[in-house]
XYZ file of C-alpha atoms in Angstrom:
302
model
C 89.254 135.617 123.243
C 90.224 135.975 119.448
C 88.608 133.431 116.770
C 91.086 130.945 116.091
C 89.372 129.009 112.876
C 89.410 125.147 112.813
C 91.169 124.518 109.455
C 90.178 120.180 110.289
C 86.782 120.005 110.957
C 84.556 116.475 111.588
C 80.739 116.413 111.333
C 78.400 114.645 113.351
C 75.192 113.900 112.164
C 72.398 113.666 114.456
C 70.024 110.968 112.449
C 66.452 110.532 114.187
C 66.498 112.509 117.728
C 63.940 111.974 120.537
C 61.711 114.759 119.186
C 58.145 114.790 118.251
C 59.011 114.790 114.745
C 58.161 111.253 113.178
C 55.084 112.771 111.622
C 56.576 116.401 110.548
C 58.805 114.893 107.916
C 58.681 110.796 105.715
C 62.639 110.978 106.046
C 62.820 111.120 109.844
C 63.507 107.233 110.350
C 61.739 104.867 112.744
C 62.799 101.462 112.396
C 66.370 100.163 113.117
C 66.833 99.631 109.878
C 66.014 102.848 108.313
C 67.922 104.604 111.017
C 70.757 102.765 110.328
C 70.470 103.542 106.788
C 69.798 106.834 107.185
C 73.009 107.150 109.324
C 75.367 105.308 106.567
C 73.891 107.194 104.063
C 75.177 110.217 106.258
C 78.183 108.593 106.702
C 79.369 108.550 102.679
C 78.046 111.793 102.360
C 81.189 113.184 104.951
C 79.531 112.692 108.346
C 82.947 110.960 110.413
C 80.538 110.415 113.689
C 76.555 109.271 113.421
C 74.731 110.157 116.884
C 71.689 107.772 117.502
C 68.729 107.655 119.225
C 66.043 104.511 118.994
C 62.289 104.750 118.061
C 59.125 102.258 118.264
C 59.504 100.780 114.903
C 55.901 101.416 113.825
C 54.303 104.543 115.755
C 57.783 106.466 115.927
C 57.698 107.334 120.035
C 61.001 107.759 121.066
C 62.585 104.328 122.896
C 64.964 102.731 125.103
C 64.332 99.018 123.787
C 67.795 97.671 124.082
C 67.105 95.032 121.320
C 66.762 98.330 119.146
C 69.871 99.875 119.996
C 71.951 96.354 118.922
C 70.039 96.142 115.812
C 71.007 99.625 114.996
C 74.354 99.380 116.137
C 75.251 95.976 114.317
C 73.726 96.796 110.790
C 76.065 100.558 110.946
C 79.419 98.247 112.194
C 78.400 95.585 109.502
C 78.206 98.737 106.643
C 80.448 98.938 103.889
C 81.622 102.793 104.966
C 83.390 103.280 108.421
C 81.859 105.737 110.870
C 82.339 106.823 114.475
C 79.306 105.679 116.760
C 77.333 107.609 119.169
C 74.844 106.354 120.975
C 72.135 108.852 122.770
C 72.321 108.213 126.903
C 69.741 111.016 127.643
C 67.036 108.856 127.964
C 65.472 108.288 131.053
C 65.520 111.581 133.165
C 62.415 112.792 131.851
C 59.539 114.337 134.374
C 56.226 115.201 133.288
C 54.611 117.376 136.326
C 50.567 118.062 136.873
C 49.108 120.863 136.864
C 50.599 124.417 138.687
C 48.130 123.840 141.213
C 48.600 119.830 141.605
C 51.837 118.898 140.140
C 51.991 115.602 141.407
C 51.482 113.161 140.978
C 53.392 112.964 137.661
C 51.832 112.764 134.429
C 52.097 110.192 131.263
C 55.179 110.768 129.919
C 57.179 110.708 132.979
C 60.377 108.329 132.179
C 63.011 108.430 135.679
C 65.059 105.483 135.508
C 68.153 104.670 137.715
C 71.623 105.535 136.210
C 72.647 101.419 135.506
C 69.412 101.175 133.681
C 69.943 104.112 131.705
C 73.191 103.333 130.469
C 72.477 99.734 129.967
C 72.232 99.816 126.081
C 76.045 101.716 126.438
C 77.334 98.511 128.093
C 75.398 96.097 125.326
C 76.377 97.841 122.739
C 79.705 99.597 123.435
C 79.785 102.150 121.423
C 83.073 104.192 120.795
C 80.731 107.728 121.882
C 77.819 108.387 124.204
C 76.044 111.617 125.520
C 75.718 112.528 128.816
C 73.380 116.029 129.376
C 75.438 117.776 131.989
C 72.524 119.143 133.704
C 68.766 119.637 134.538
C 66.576 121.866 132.139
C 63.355 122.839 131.103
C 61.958 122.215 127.762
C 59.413 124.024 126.014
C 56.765 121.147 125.822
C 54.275 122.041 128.577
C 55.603 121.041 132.252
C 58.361 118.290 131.099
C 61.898 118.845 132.721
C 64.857 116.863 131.585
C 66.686 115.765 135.036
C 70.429 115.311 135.278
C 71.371 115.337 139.429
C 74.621 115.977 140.294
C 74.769 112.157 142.169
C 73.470 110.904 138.198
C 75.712 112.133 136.479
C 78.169 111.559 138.364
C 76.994 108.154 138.900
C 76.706 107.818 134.911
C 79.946 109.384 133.843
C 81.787 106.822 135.839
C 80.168 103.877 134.543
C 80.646 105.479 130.590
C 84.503 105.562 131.869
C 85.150 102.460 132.986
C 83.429 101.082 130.096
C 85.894 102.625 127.841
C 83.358 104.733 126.214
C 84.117 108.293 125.691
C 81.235 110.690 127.133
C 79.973 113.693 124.745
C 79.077 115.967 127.189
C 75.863 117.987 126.348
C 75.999 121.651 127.368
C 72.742 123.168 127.060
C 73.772 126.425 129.308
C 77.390 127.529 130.561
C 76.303 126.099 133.985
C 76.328 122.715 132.063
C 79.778 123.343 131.566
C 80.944 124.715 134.923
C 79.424 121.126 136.140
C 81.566 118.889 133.559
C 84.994 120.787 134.393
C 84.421 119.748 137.976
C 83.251 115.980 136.884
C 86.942 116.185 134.922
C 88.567 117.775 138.171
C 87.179 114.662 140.052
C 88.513 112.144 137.747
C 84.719 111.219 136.836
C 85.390 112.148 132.986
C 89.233 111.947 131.551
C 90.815 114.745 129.758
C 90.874 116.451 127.016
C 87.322 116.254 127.306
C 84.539 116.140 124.368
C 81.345 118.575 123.999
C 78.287 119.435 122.195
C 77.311 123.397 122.326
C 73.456 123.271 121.960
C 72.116 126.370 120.997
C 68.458 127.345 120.729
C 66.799 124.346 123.066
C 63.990 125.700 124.247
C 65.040 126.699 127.577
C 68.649 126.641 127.522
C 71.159 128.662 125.978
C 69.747 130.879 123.157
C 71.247 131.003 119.595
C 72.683 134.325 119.411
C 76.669 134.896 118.731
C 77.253 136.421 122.194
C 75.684 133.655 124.183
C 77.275 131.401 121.818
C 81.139 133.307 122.757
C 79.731 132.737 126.059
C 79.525 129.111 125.253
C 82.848 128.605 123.461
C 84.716 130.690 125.835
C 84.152 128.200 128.740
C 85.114 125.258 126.535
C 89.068 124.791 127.950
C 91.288 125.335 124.986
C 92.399 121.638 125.057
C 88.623 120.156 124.937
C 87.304 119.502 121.709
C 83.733 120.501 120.874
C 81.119 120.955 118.172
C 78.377 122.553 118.097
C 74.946 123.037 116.580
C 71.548 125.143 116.510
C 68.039 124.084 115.929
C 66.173 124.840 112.585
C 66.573 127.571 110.319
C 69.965 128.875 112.023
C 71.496 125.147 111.976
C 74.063 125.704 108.723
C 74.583 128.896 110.246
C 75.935 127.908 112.823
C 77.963 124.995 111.433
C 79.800 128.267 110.102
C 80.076 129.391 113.439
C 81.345 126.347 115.013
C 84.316 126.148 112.511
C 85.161 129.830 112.927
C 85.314 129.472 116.494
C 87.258 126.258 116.411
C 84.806 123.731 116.768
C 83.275 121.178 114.649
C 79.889 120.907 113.144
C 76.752 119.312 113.682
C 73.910 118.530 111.817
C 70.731 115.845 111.289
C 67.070 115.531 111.545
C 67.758 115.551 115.363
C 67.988 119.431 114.563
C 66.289 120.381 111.795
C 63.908 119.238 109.328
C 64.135 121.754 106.391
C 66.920 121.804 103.356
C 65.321 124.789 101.885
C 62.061 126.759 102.498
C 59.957 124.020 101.992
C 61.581 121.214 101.221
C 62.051 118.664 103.802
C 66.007 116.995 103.948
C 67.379 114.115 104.461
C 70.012 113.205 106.822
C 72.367 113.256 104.021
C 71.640 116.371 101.986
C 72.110 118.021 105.631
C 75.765 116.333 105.787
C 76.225 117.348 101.855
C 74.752 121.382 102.882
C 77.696 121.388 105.296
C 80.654 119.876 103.713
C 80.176 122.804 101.299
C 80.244 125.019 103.980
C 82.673 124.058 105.564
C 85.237 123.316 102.738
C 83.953 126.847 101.413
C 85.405 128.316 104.294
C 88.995 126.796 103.210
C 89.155 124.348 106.131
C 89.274 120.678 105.959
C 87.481 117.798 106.424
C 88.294 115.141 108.411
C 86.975 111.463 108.748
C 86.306 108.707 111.281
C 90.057 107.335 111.383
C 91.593 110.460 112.253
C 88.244 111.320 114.542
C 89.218 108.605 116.446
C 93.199 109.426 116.757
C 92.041 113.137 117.992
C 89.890 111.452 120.256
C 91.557 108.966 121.704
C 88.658 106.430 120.496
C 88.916 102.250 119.820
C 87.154 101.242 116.541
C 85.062 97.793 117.847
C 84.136 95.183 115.086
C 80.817 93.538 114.466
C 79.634 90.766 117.096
């Protein structure tokens, strides 16, 4: 297909992540607070949508506390800058197998949780965006496989619906999005629907420009979708995105590094891609008109 450029692009900045990285970098935040921070500070630097995960306050292990997830939600709807919410729902489907030879049973690590329970914190918290990983995967960390069934996600995007939240689906391979056109074709999702490209996850799609087309070009033309890659090739690609006519992600969720060595923060990763972006002669576009593209309801504070 030919390159149609989005001229009015939003960012979403991904703020902490589930990743090993609490230790790699002082400005990947823990605590509610400093994730919430972190994520405002994003916000006034151009970021229209802030995409959270949770993390034990004091060892920085990745979390599904629910009292967490209100904290963080209720200090970023109580900020003095508006911003579009998005709350992490990828939690929960993790496997950690034994050995080749003795894979079960499981190993520490392992986090399988029914669907209500993992999208419990979505109906506490309500926020206006959630994730939802269309599919099953392998990572790179030794024998850990993020699980998405068909009967989960299913199960999952219906309860995100009928909750009035709008899903973000998660395509980590073009299978991922075969699997949320059909969820859409079943009335699971509504359309237009919303999507994250993820390129370079360790094993899903790669980060090269052809698997990337590959990626875009199953994307129906009236979805909306961003896109993002990990580490070095992650402002690269937020040119990408907008040249392919998608929007742009960034965060520490990604990528740790503003320049050969020197470690970012959340909101010199926002400020990096504004430039790019308006440098490209495209616009961009905050969390009010975010949310009339989207179809989104702004909630107050509770």
């Amino acid at each position: 297909m030919p390159l149609a450029m989005n001229t009015d692009v939003f960012i979403t900045c991904a703020v902490t992540g589930s990743g090993g990285t609490q230790d790699r970098s002082p400005h990947v935040p823990r605590s509610p607070k400093q994730i919430a921070e972190s994520a405002i500070d994003a916000a006034k630097a151009g970021a229209a949508i802030v995409h959270c995960h949770v993390r034990d306050p004091e060892t920085g292990v990745p979390s599904r506390d629910l009292a967490l997830y209100r904290e963080v939600t209720e200090r970023i709807r109580d900020a003095d800058v508006d911003v579009v919410l998005n709350l992490t729902a990828g939690m929960g489907g993790d496997i950690v197998f034994g050995s080749t030879d003795a894979p079960l049973p499981v190993r520490d690590g392992t986090d399988m949780v029914g669907a209500t329970e993992r999208v419990a914190h979505i109906a506490e918290c309500l926020p206006e965006i959630c994730t939802l990983d269309c599919g099953t995967m392998n990572f790179a960390e030794a024998d850990y496989v993020m699980t998405n069934t068909p009967g989960m996600l299913r199960a999952m995007g219906r309860m995100m619906t009928d909750l009035g939240v709008k899903p973000e689906i998660e395509a980590f391979d073009t299978g991922h999005l075969w699997f949320a056109k059909e969820l859409v074709k079943e009335g699971v999702l509504k359309a237009p629907a919303l999507v994250q490209l993820c390129m370079g996850v360790p094993w899903g799609a790669p980060d090269d420009l052809n698997t990337f087309m590959a990626m875009v070009n199953n994307v129906p033309n009236e979805w909306t979708f961003s896109a993002f890659a990990l580490g070095r090739n992650q402002m690269a690609y937020a040119a990408a995105a907008v040249l392919a006519g998608g929007n742009v992600r960034v965060g520490l969720e990604d990528n740790l590094w503003l320049d050969k060595g020197v470690l970012a923060t959340n909101a010199q990763l926002v400020e990096r891609a504004v430039g790019v972006i308006e440098g490209m002669g495209a616009r961009l576009i905050g969390p009010a008109a975010v949310r009339e593209k989207l179809g989104l309801t702004k909630r107050a504070p509770v």
